[in-house]
Short mmCIF file of N, CA and C in Angstrom, two decimals:
data_model
loop_
_atom_site.label_atom_id
_atom_site.label_comp_id
_atom_site.label_asym_id
_atom_site.label_seq_id
_atom_site.Cartn_x
_atom_site.Cartn_y
_atom_site.Cartn_z
N MET B 5 -0.79 -14.44 15.74
CA MET B 5 -1.39 -13.14 15.55
C MET B 5 -2.86 -13.20 16.00
N PRO B 6 -3.29 -12.32 16.89
CA PRO B 6 -4.69 -12.32 17.31
C PRO B 6 -5.60 -11.87 16.17
N SER B 7 -6.86 -12.26 16.23
CA SER B 7 -7.81 -11.85 15.21
C SER B 7 -8.07 -10.35 15.31
N PRO B 8 -7.87 -9.64 14.22
CA PRO B 8 -8.09 -8.19 14.26
C PRO B 8 -9.56 -7.84 14.09
N SER B 9 -9.93 -6.64 14.52
CA SER B 9 -11.29 -6.16 14.25
C SER B 9 -11.36 -5.54 12.86
N HIS B 10 -10.19 -5.13 12.35
CA HIS B 10 -10.12 -4.51 11.03
C HIS B 10 -8.82 -4.93 10.32
N TYR B 11 -8.86 -4.85 9.01
CA TYR B 11 -7.66 -5.01 8.19
C TYR B 11 -7.36 -3.65 7.57
N LEU B 12 -6.12 -3.22 7.65
CA LEU B 12 -5.69 -1.98 7.03
C LEU B 12 -4.87 -2.34 5.80
N VAL B 13 -5.50 -2.26 4.64
CA VAL B 13 -4.85 -2.60 3.38
C VAL B 13 -4.18 -1.35 2.84
N ILE B 14 -2.86 -1.41 2.69
CA ILE B 14 -2.10 -0.25 2.24
C ILE B 14 -1.29 -0.58 1.00
N ASP B 15 -1.26 0.38 0.09
CA ASP B 15 -0.36 0.30 -1.04
C ASP B 15 0.36 1.64 -1.16
N LEU B 16 1.66 1.56 -1.38
CA LEU B 16 2.49 2.75 -1.49
C LEU B 16 3.04 2.90 -2.90
N GLU B 17 3.25 4.13 -3.29
CA GLU B 17 4.04 4.43 -4.48
C GLU B 17 5.24 5.23 -3.97
N ALA B 18 6.37 5.05 -4.64
CA ALA B 18 7.60 5.69 -4.18
C ALA B 18 8.40 6.23 -5.36
N THR B 19 9.32 7.13 -5.04
CA THR B 19 10.22 7.64 -6.07
C THR B 19 10.94 6.45 -6.71
N CYS B 20 11.20 6.57 -8.00
CA CYS B 20 11.84 5.47 -8.71
C CYS B 20 12.50 5.99 -9.98
N SER B 21 13.39 5.17 -10.50
CA SER B 21 14.06 5.49 -11.76
C SER B 21 14.29 4.19 -12.50
N GLU B 22 14.47 4.29 -13.79
CA GLU B 22 14.75 3.08 -14.56
C GLU B 22 16.25 2.90 -14.80
N ASP B 23 17.02 3.92 -14.46
CA ASP B 23 18.46 3.89 -14.76
C ASP B 23 19.34 3.72 -13.52
N GLY B 24 18.72 3.45 -12.37
CA GLY B 24 19.49 3.25 -11.14
C GLY B 24 19.92 4.54 -10.46
N SER B 25 19.45 5.68 -10.95
CA SER B 25 19.85 6.95 -10.34
C SER B 25 19.24 7.15 -8.95
N ILE B 26 18.19 6.39 -8.63
CA ILE B 26 17.63 6.40 -7.29
C ILE B 26 17.74 4.96 -6.76
N PRO B 27 18.78 4.69 -5.97
CA PRO B 27 18.93 3.33 -5.42
C PRO B 27 17.77 2.98 -4.48
N ARG B 28 17.47 1.71 -4.35
CA ARG B 28 16.35 1.22 -3.53
C ARG B 28 16.36 1.84 -2.13
N GLU B 29 17.53 1.93 -1.51
CA GLU B 29 17.59 2.45 -0.13
C GLU B 29 17.33 3.96 -0.07
N GLU B 30 17.29 4.63 -1.21
CA GLU B 30 17.02 6.07 -1.24
C GLU B 30 15.61 6.40 -1.72
N THR B 31 14.81 5.39 -2.06
CA THR B 31 13.45 5.66 -2.52
C THR B 31 12.63 6.22 -1.36
N GLU B 32 11.64 7.04 -1.71
CA GLU B 32 10.78 7.67 -0.71
C GLU B 32 9.33 7.55 -1.14
N ILE B 33 8.46 7.39 -0.18
CA ILE B 33 7.03 7.29 -0.45
C ILE B 33 6.54 8.61 -1.04
N ILE B 34 5.74 8.49 -2.12
CA ILE B 34 5.12 9.67 -2.71
C ILE B 34 3.59 9.57 -2.72
N GLU B 35 3.05 8.38 -2.44
CA GLU B 35 1.59 8.24 -2.30
C GLU B 35 1.30 7.11 -1.33
N ILE B 36 0.31 7.34 -0.48
CA ILE B 36 -0.20 6.31 0.42
C ILE B 36 -1.68 6.13 0.10
N GLY B 37 -2.04 4.89 -0.21
CA GLY B 37 -3.44 4.52 -0.38
C GLY B 37 -3.77 3.55 0.73
N ALA B 38 -4.83 3.81 1.49
CA ALA B 38 -5.20 2.96 2.62
C ALA B 38 -6.70 2.69 2.59
N VAL B 39 -7.04 1.42 2.78
CA VAL B 39 -8.44 1.00 2.84
C VAL B 39 -8.61 0.22 4.15
N LEU B 40 -9.51 0.71 5.00
CA LEU B 40 -9.79 0.05 6.27
C LEU B 40 -11.00 -0.86 6.06
N VAL B 41 -10.80 -2.16 6.31
CA VAL B 41 -11.83 -3.17 6.06
C VAL B 41 -12.23 -3.80 7.38
N GLU B 42 -13.53 -3.86 7.64
CA GLU B 42 -14.03 -4.51 8.85
C GLU B 42 -13.83 -6.01 8.72
N ALA B 43 -13.22 -6.63 9.71
CA ALA B 43 -12.88 -8.05 9.65
C ALA B 43 -14.12 -8.95 9.57
N GLU B 44 -15.15 -8.61 10.32
CA GLU B 44 -16.34 -9.48 10.37
C GLU B 44 -17.09 -9.51 9.05
N THR B 45 -17.27 -8.35 8.42
CA THR B 45 -18.08 -8.28 7.19
C THR B 45 -17.24 -8.20 5.92
N LEU B 46 -15.97 -7.85 6.07
CA LEU B 46 -15.04 -7.59 4.96
C LEU B 46 -15.51 -6.44 4.08
N LYS B 47 -16.26 -5.54 4.68
CA LYS B 47 -16.69 -4.33 3.97
C LYS B 47 -15.73 -3.20 4.28
N THR B 48 -15.54 -2.34 3.28
CA THR B 48 -14.70 -1.16 3.46
C THR B 48 -15.40 -0.19 4.40
N VAL B 49 -14.67 0.23 5.43
CA VAL B 49 -15.20 1.18 6.41
C VAL B 49 -14.90 2.61 5.96
N ARG B 50 -13.64 2.83 5.55
CA ARG B 50 -13.23 4.15 5.05
C ARG B 50 -11.91 4.00 4.29
N GLU B 51 -11.59 5.07 3.55
CA GLU B 51 -10.38 5.09 2.74
C GLU B 51 -9.61 6.38 2.99
N MET B 52 -8.32 6.31 2.73
CA MET B 52 -7.47 7.49 2.83
C MET B 52 -6.49 7.47 1.66
N GLN B 53 -6.30 8.61 1.06
CA GLN B 53 -5.29 8.76 0.02
C GLN B 53 -4.56 10.07 0.28
N THR B 54 -3.24 10.02 0.22
CA THR B 54 -2.46 11.25 0.34
C THR B 54 -1.19 11.12 -0.47
N PHE B 55 -0.79 12.22 -1.05
CA PHE B 55 0.54 12.29 -1.66
C PHE B 55 1.52 12.68 -0.57
N VAL B 56 2.79 12.41 -0.81
CA VAL B 56 3.84 12.70 0.16
C VAL B 56 4.97 13.42 -0.58
N ARG B 57 5.47 14.50 0.00
CA ARG B 57 6.55 15.25 -0.63
C ARG B 57 7.90 14.62 -0.27
N PRO B 58 8.64 14.14 -1.25
CA PRO B 58 9.94 13.53 -0.97
C PRO B 58 10.99 14.59 -0.67
N ILE B 59 12.01 14.22 0.13
CA ILE B 59 13.06 15.17 0.48
C ILE B 59 14.42 14.79 -0.12
N ARG B 60 14.68 13.51 -0.24
CA ARG B 60 15.99 13.06 -0.72
C ARG B 60 16.13 13.26 -2.23
N HIS B 61 15.10 12.90 -2.96
CA HIS B 61 15.03 13.09 -4.42
C HIS B 61 13.71 13.80 -4.71
N PRO B 62 13.69 15.12 -4.50
CA PRO B 62 12.41 15.85 -4.60
C PRO B 62 11.84 15.96 -6.01
N ARG B 63 12.69 15.79 -7.04
CA ARG B 63 12.21 15.86 -8.42
C ARG B 63 11.88 14.45 -8.90
N LEU B 64 10.64 14.25 -9.31
CA LEU B 64 10.25 12.94 -9.84
C LEU B 64 10.91 12.72 -11.20
N THR B 65 11.31 11.50 -11.45
CA THR B 65 11.88 11.17 -12.76
C THR B 65 10.73 11.03 -13.77
N PRO B 66 11.01 11.27 -15.05
CA PRO B 66 9.97 11.03 -16.05
C PRO B 66 9.43 9.60 -15.99
N PHE B 67 10.30 8.64 -15.70
CA PHE B 67 9.88 7.24 -15.57
C PHE B 67 8.86 7.09 -14.45
N CYS B 68 9.11 7.72 -13.30
CA CYS B 68 8.22 7.63 -12.14
C CYS B 68 6.85 8.23 -12.47
N THR B 69 6.85 9.38 -13.11
CA THR B 69 5.59 10.04 -13.48
C THR B 69 4.81 9.19 -14.47
N LYS B 70 5.52 8.62 -15.45
CA LYS B 70 4.84 7.78 -16.45
C LYS B 70 4.27 6.52 -15.79
N LEU B 71 5.02 5.90 -14.90
CA LEU B 71 4.59 4.67 -14.24
C LEU B 71 3.39 4.91 -13.33
N THR B 72 3.44 5.96 -12.53
CA THR B 72 2.44 6.17 -11.48
C THR B 72 1.34 7.16 -11.84
N THR B 73 1.56 7.99 -12.83
CA THR B 73 0.72 9.15 -13.19
C THR B 73 0.72 10.23 -12.13
N ILE B 74 1.60 10.12 -11.14
CA ILE B 74 1.73 11.15 -10.10
C ILE B 74 2.63 12.24 -10.67
N THR B 75 2.18 13.48 -10.55
CA THR B 75 2.91 14.60 -11.14
C THR B 75 3.79 15.31 -10.11
N GLN B 76 4.69 16.10 -10.62
CA GLN B 76 5.54 16.92 -9.75
C GLN B 76 4.68 17.87 -8.93
N ALA B 77 3.64 18.42 -9.54
CA ALA B 77 2.74 19.32 -8.80
C ALA B 77 2.05 18.59 -7.66
N ASP B 78 1.68 17.31 -7.86
CA ASP B 78 1.05 16.53 -6.78
C ASP B 78 1.95 16.45 -5.56
N VAL B 79 3.22 16.11 -5.77
CA VAL B 79 4.12 15.95 -4.62
C VAL B 79 4.61 17.29 -4.07
N ASP B 80 4.76 18.29 -4.94
CA ASP B 80 5.18 19.61 -4.45
C ASP B 80 4.16 20.21 -3.49
N ALA B 81 2.87 19.91 -3.71
CA ALA B 81 1.80 20.45 -2.86
C ALA B 81 1.50 19.55 -1.66
N ALA B 82 2.20 18.44 -1.55
CA ALA B 82 1.90 17.44 -0.51
C ALA B 82 2.65 17.70 0.78
N PRO B 83 2.12 17.17 1.89
CA PRO B 83 2.86 17.25 3.16
C PRO B 83 4.05 16.29 3.15
N ARG B 84 4.97 16.53 4.05
CA ARG B 84 6.11 15.62 4.21
C ARG B 84 5.66 14.36 4.97
N PHE B 85 6.53 13.36 5.00
CA PHE B 85 6.21 12.06 5.59
C PHE B 85 5.71 12.15 7.04
N PRO B 86 6.35 12.89 7.94
CA PRO B 86 5.84 12.92 9.32
C PRO B 86 4.38 13.40 9.41
N ALA B 87 4.01 14.38 8.61
CA ALA B 87 2.63 14.88 8.63
C ALA B 87 1.66 13.82 8.08
N THR B 88 2.11 13.05 7.09
CA THR B 88 1.23 12.00 6.55
C THR B 88 1.05 10.87 7.56
N MET B 89 2.06 10.62 8.40
CA MET B 89 1.90 9.60 9.43
C MET B 89 0.92 10.07 10.50
N ALA B 90 0.92 11.36 10.80
CA ALA B 90 -0.08 11.90 11.73
C ALA B 90 -1.48 11.74 11.13
N LYS B 91 -1.58 11.98 9.82
CA LYS B 91 -2.86 11.83 9.13
C LYS B 91 -3.31 10.36 9.16
N LEU B 92 -2.39 9.42 8.96
CA LEU B 92 -2.71 8.00 9.00
C LEU B 92 -3.14 7.59 10.41
N ARG B 93 -2.46 8.10 11.42
CA ARG B 93 -2.82 7.82 12.82
C ARG B 93 -4.25 8.30 13.09
N GLU B 94 -4.58 9.48 12.61
CA GLU B 94 -5.93 10.03 12.79
C GLU B 94 -6.95 9.20 12.03
N PHE B 95 -6.60 8.78 10.82
CA PHE B 95 -7.47 7.94 10.00
C PHE B 95 -7.82 6.63 10.73
N LEU B 96 -6.83 6.03 11.37
CA LEU B 96 -7.05 4.76 12.08
C LEU B 96 -7.91 4.96 13.32
N GLY B 97 -7.78 6.10 13.97
CA GLY B 97 -8.54 6.35 15.19
C GLY B 97 -8.27 5.27 16.21
N ARG B 98 -9.33 4.76 16.81
CA ARG B 98 -9.21 3.73 17.84
C ARG B 98 -9.33 2.31 17.28
N ASP B 99 -9.52 2.20 15.98
CA ASP B 99 -9.70 0.87 15.39
C ASP B 99 -8.42 0.06 15.46
N ALA B 100 -8.53 -1.15 15.99
CA ALA B 100 -7.40 -2.08 16.00
C ALA B 100 -7.36 -2.73 14.63
N ALA B 101 -6.29 -2.48 13.89
CA ALA B 101 -6.23 -2.97 12.52
C ALA B 101 -4.91 -3.69 12.26
N LEU B 102 -5.00 -4.77 11.50
CA LEU B 102 -3.83 -5.50 11.07
C LEU B 102 -3.37 -4.92 9.74
N PHE B 103 -2.14 -4.42 9.71
CA PHE B 103 -1.54 -3.84 8.50
C PHE B 103 -1.30 -4.96 7.49
N CYS B 104 -1.86 -4.79 6.30
CA CYS B 104 -1.74 -5.77 5.22
C CYS B 104 -1.25 -5.07 3.96
N SER B 105 -0.46 -5.77 3.18
CA SER B 105 -0.06 -5.25 1.87
C SER B 105 0.26 -6.41 0.95
N TRP B 106 0.37 -6.12 -0.33
CA TRP B 106 0.67 -7.13 -1.33
C TRP B 106 2.18 -7.27 -1.41
N GLY B 107 2.72 -8.17 -0.61
CA GLY B 107 4.16 -8.36 -0.51
C GLY B 107 4.72 -7.61 0.68
N ASN B 108 6.03 -7.67 0.83
CA ASN B 108 6.70 -7.00 1.95
C ASN B 108 7.24 -5.62 1.58
N TYR B 109 7.17 -5.26 0.31
CA TYR B 109 7.73 -3.99 -0.12
C TYR B 109 7.19 -2.81 0.70
N ASP B 110 5.88 -2.74 0.86
CA ASP B 110 5.26 -1.59 1.52
C ASP B 110 5.73 -1.47 2.97
N ARG B 111 5.78 -2.59 3.68
CA ARG B 111 6.26 -2.59 5.07
C ARG B 111 7.71 -2.10 5.11
N ASN B 112 8.55 -2.62 4.23
CA ASN B 112 9.96 -2.23 4.21
C ASN B 112 10.13 -0.75 3.86
N GLN B 113 9.34 -0.27 2.90
CA GLN B 113 9.44 1.15 2.51
C GLN B 113 8.98 2.04 3.64
N PHE B 114 7.90 1.68 4.33
CA PHE B 114 7.46 2.44 5.50
C PHE B 114 8.58 2.53 6.53
N GLU B 115 9.22 1.39 6.80
CA GLU B 115 10.30 1.37 7.80
C GLU B 115 11.48 2.23 7.39
N ARG B 116 11.84 2.22 6.10
CA ARG B 116 12.93 3.08 5.60
C ARG B 116 12.59 4.55 5.81
N ASP B 117 11.39 4.94 5.43
CA ASP B 117 10.99 6.35 5.56
C ASP B 117 10.90 6.76 7.02
N ALA B 118 10.39 5.88 7.88
CA ALA B 118 10.29 6.20 9.31
C ALA B 118 11.68 6.40 9.91
N ARG B 119 12.64 5.54 9.55
CA ARG B 119 14.02 5.71 10.04
C ARG B 119 14.60 7.02 9.53
N ARG B 120 14.39 7.32 8.27
CA ARG B 120 14.92 8.54 7.67
C ARG B 120 14.42 9.78 8.39
N HIS B 121 13.17 9.74 8.83
CA HIS B 121 12.55 10.91 9.48
C HIS B 121 12.58 10.82 11.00
N GLY B 122 13.05 9.70 11.54
CA GLY B 122 13.15 9.55 12.99
C GLY B 122 11.81 9.52 13.70
N ILE B 123 10.82 8.85 13.09
CA ILE B 123 9.50 8.78 13.72
C ILE B 123 9.05 7.32 13.84
N ARG B 124 8.03 7.11 14.68
CA ARG B 124 7.42 5.79 14.83
C ARG B 124 6.21 5.70 13.91
N LEU B 125 6.02 4.54 13.35
CA LEU B 125 4.86 4.30 12.49
C LEU B 125 3.62 3.99 13.33
N PRO B 126 2.45 4.41 12.87
CA PRO B 126 1.22 4.14 13.61
C PRO B 126 0.57 2.81 13.23
N LEU B 127 1.38 1.83 12.81
CA LEU B 127 0.84 0.61 12.21
C LEU B 127 0.86 -0.62 13.11
N GLY B 128 1.45 -0.56 14.25
CA GLY B 128 1.56 -1.75 15.08
C GLY B 128 2.72 -2.62 14.61
N LYS B 129 2.96 -3.70 15.31
CA LYS B 129 4.14 -4.52 15.01
C LYS B 129 3.85 -5.61 13.99
N ASP B 130 2.60 -5.99 13.81
CA ASP B 130 2.26 -7.09 12.91
C ASP B 130 2.00 -6.61 11.48
N HIS B 131 2.35 -7.47 10.54
CA HIS B 131 2.12 -7.20 9.13
C HIS B 131 1.73 -8.52 8.47
N TRP B 132 0.74 -8.46 7.57
CA TRP B 132 0.31 -9.66 6.85
C TRP B 132 0.61 -9.46 5.38
N ASN B 133 1.46 -10.32 4.85
CA ASN B 133 1.83 -10.31 3.43
C ASN B 133 0.74 -11.06 2.67
N LEU B 134 -0.17 -10.33 2.04
CA LEU B 134 -1.29 -10.94 1.34
C LEU B 134 -0.86 -11.65 0.06
N LYS B 135 0.22 -11.19 -0.54
CA LYS B 135 0.73 -11.83 -1.74
C LYS B 135 1.16 -13.27 -1.43
N ALA B 136 1.90 -13.45 -0.35
CA ALA B 136 2.33 -14.79 0.06
C ALA B 136 1.14 -15.64 0.50
N ALA B 137 0.20 -15.04 1.21
CA ALA B 137 -0.99 -15.77 1.66
C ALA B 137 -1.82 -16.23 0.47
N PHE B 138 -1.99 -15.37 -0.53
CA PHE B 138 -2.73 -15.73 -1.74
C PHE B 138 -2.01 -16.86 -2.46
N ALA B 139 -0.69 -16.78 -2.55
CA ALA B 139 0.09 -17.81 -3.24
C ALA B 139 -0.10 -19.17 -2.57
N ARG B 140 -0.10 -19.18 -1.24
CA ARG B 140 -0.29 -20.44 -0.52
C ARG B 140 -1.69 -21.01 -0.75
N LYS B 141 -2.67 -20.15 -0.84
CA LYS B 141 -4.06 -20.60 -0.92
C LYS B 141 -4.53 -20.86 -2.35
N HIS B 142 -4.07 -20.07 -3.29
CA HIS B 142 -4.66 -20.12 -4.64
C HIS B 142 -3.68 -20.35 -5.78
N ASN B 143 -2.41 -20.41 -5.51
CA ASN B 143 -1.48 -20.41 -6.65
C ASN B 143 -0.29 -21.35 -6.46
N ASP B 144 -0.49 -22.43 -5.74
CA ASP B 144 0.57 -23.43 -5.56
C ASP B 144 1.88 -22.83 -5.08
N GLY B 145 1.80 -21.79 -4.27
CA GLY B 145 2.99 -21.20 -3.69
C GLY B 145 3.72 -20.19 -4.56
N ARG B 146 3.29 -19.98 -5.79
CA ARG B 146 3.93 -18.99 -6.67
C ARG B 146 3.29 -17.62 -6.43
N GLU B 147 4.13 -16.63 -6.13
CA GLU B 147 3.62 -15.28 -5.89
C GLU B 147 3.41 -14.57 -7.22
N ILE B 148 2.28 -13.89 -7.33
CA ILE B 148 1.93 -13.16 -8.56
C ILE B 148 1.49 -11.74 -8.19
N GLY B 149 1.38 -10.90 -9.19
CA GLY B 149 0.97 -9.52 -8.99
C GLY B 149 -0.53 -9.39 -8.73
N VAL B 150 -0.94 -8.22 -8.32
CA VAL B 150 -2.34 -7.95 -8.02
C VAL B 150 -3.22 -8.20 -9.24
N GLY B 151 -2.80 -7.68 -10.39
CA GLY B 151 -3.59 -7.86 -11.61
C GLY B 151 -3.77 -9.33 -11.96
N GLN B 152 -2.70 -10.10 -11.84
CA GLN B 152 -2.77 -11.54 -12.13
C GLN B 152 -3.69 -12.24 -11.13
N ALA B 153 -3.61 -11.86 -9.87
CA ALA B 153 -4.46 -12.47 -8.84
C ALA B 153 -5.94 -12.17 -9.14
N LEU B 154 -6.23 -10.93 -9.49
CA LEU B 154 -7.61 -10.58 -9.83
C LEU B 154 -8.10 -11.40 -11.01
N ARG B 155 -7.28 -11.52 -12.06
CA ARG B 155 -7.67 -12.31 -13.24
C ARG B 155 -7.91 -13.77 -12.85
N LYS B 156 -7.07 -14.32 -12.00
CA LYS B 156 -7.22 -15.70 -11.55
C LYS B 156 -8.56 -15.89 -10.86
N LEU B 157 -9.04 -14.84 -10.21
CA LEU B 157 -10.32 -14.89 -9.49
C LEU B 157 -11.51 -14.49 -10.37
N GLY B 158 -11.25 -14.17 -11.64
CA GLY B 158 -12.31 -13.75 -12.54
C GLY B 158 -12.74 -12.31 -12.35
N LEU B 159 -11.86 -11.50 -11.75
CA LEU B 159 -12.15 -10.09 -11.52
C LEU B 159 -11.24 -9.24 -12.40
N SER B 160 -11.67 -8.03 -12.70
CA SER B 160 -10.82 -7.12 -13.47
C SER B 160 -10.31 -6.01 -12.56
N PHE B 161 -9.15 -5.48 -12.90
CA PHE B 161 -8.56 -4.38 -12.15
C PHE B 161 -9.43 -3.16 -12.33
N GLN B 162 -9.69 -2.45 -11.24
CA GLN B 162 -10.48 -1.22 -11.30
C GLN B 162 -9.58 -0.04 -10.95
N GLY B 163 -9.59 0.98 -11.80
CA GLY B 163 -8.78 2.17 -11.55
C GLY B 163 -7.51 2.17 -12.36
N THR B 164 -6.49 2.85 -11.83
CA THR B 164 -5.21 3.04 -12.51
C THR B 164 -4.13 2.22 -11.80
N HIS B 165 -3.44 1.36 -12.58
CA HIS B 165 -2.32 0.60 -12.02
C HIS B 165 -1.26 1.55 -11.49
N HIS B 166 -0.59 1.15 -10.43
CA HIS B 166 0.49 1.92 -9.80
C HIS B 166 0.02 3.25 -9.26
N ARG B 167 -1.22 3.29 -8.81
CA ARG B 167 -1.73 4.39 -7.99
C ARG B 167 -2.10 3.76 -6.66
N GLY B 168 -1.55 4.31 -5.58
CA GLY B 168 -1.69 3.71 -4.27
C GLY B 168 -3.12 3.41 -3.87
N ILE B 169 -4.03 4.37 -4.03
CA ILE B 169 -5.40 4.15 -3.59
C ILE B 169 -6.10 3.11 -4.44
N ASP B 170 -5.87 3.12 -5.75
CA ASP B 170 -6.52 2.13 -6.62
C ASP B 170 -5.95 0.74 -6.36
N ASP B 171 -4.65 0.64 -6.18
CA ASP B 171 -4.05 -0.66 -5.87
C ASP B 171 -4.58 -1.18 -4.52
N ALA B 172 -4.67 -0.31 -3.51
CA ALA B 172 -5.19 -0.72 -2.20
C ALA B 172 -6.64 -1.20 -2.30
N ARG B 173 -7.45 -0.51 -3.08
CA ARG B 173 -8.84 -0.93 -3.27
C ARG B 173 -8.91 -2.31 -3.91
N ASN B 174 -8.07 -2.55 -4.91
CA ASN B 174 -8.08 -3.84 -5.58
C ASN B 174 -7.56 -4.95 -4.68
N ILE B 175 -6.55 -4.66 -3.88
CA ILE B 175 -6.05 -5.65 -2.92
C ILE B 175 -7.14 -5.99 -1.91
N ALA B 176 -7.89 -4.97 -1.47
CA ALA B 176 -8.99 -5.21 -0.53
C ALA B 176 -10.06 -6.11 -1.16
N ARG B 177 -10.23 -6.04 -2.47
CA ARG B 177 -11.19 -6.92 -3.17
C ARG B 177 -10.72 -8.37 -3.15
N ILE B 178 -9.41 -8.59 -3.04
CA ILE B 178 -8.85 -9.94 -3.01
C ILE B 178 -8.91 -10.54 -1.61
N LEU B 179 -8.97 -9.69 -0.59
CA LEU B 179 -8.93 -10.11 0.81
C LEU B 179 -9.89 -11.26 1.14
N PRO B 180 -11.18 -11.22 0.71
CA PRO B 180 -12.08 -12.34 1.04
C PRO B 180 -11.59 -13.68 0.51
N TYR B 181 -10.94 -13.68 -0.62
CA TYR B 181 -10.43 -14.92 -1.22
C TYR B 181 -9.22 -15.44 -0.44
N VAL B 182 -8.46 -14.55 0.13
CA VAL B 182 -7.31 -14.96 0.93
C VAL B 182 -7.79 -15.54 2.26
N LEU B 183 -8.80 -14.92 2.83
CA LEU B 183 -9.28 -15.34 4.14
C LEU B 183 -10.08 -16.64 4.09
N GLY B 184 -10.95 -16.75 3.12
CA GLY B 184 -11.82 -17.92 3.14
C GLY B 184 -12.11 -18.52 1.79
N GLY B 185 -11.53 -17.94 0.77
CA GLY B 185 -11.76 -18.47 -0.56
C GLY B 185 -13.09 -18.07 -1.13
N GLY B 186 -13.84 -17.24 -0.42
CA GLY B 186 -15.18 -16.86 -0.87
C GLY B 186 -15.20 -15.69 -1.81
N LYS B 187 -16.36 -15.28 -2.13
CA LYS B 187 -16.57 -14.17 -3.07
C LYS B 187 -16.27 -12.84 -2.41
N GLU B 188 -15.90 -11.89 -3.27
CA GLU B 188 -15.67 -10.51 -2.84
C GLU B 188 -17.00 -9.97 -2.29
N ARG B 189 -16.91 -9.19 -1.22
CA ARG B 189 -18.11 -8.59 -0.63
C ARG B 189 -18.12 -7.10 -0.92
N ALA B 190 -19.32 -6.57 -1.11
CA ALA B 190 -19.45 -5.15 -1.47
C ALA B 190 -18.99 -4.25 -0.36
#
């Protein structure tokens, strides 16, 4: 993988249920949180947050709302997935960015939604699994959650758990430790 000029840290939230009424292959993105980080300085350049209106299971389950704090009104007023991909493409502009996420879930969910809607993703072909990279560097190969990784580094979670933008911001705070083991940069 060539050295990127930017890292695009993304975290997604998707439709979900606790009773299996929404199978994994039918889940749909309902929030995209994206933080663009300059590779040289590891400083945040800009952020994007958008809700996404699901089509397959348009009504959020009570479990999903409780887990994410995303409301039915949030997704009802949101654009559909193709429009959010246009927004993400515009957000990226001309910046060459390496798509990063905490695990492979986000990449796989993006690919499912893109197939469902018949569109191409604006993310490039490469993806960096920061969860696996952190495990190799700081945790003897055991993969842990974002909150656990932050605690291991002596940092506290900022914002609301299971909100795409807050999770993406916190993952971006871990990025310096994955890259060089150094301190988080402002």
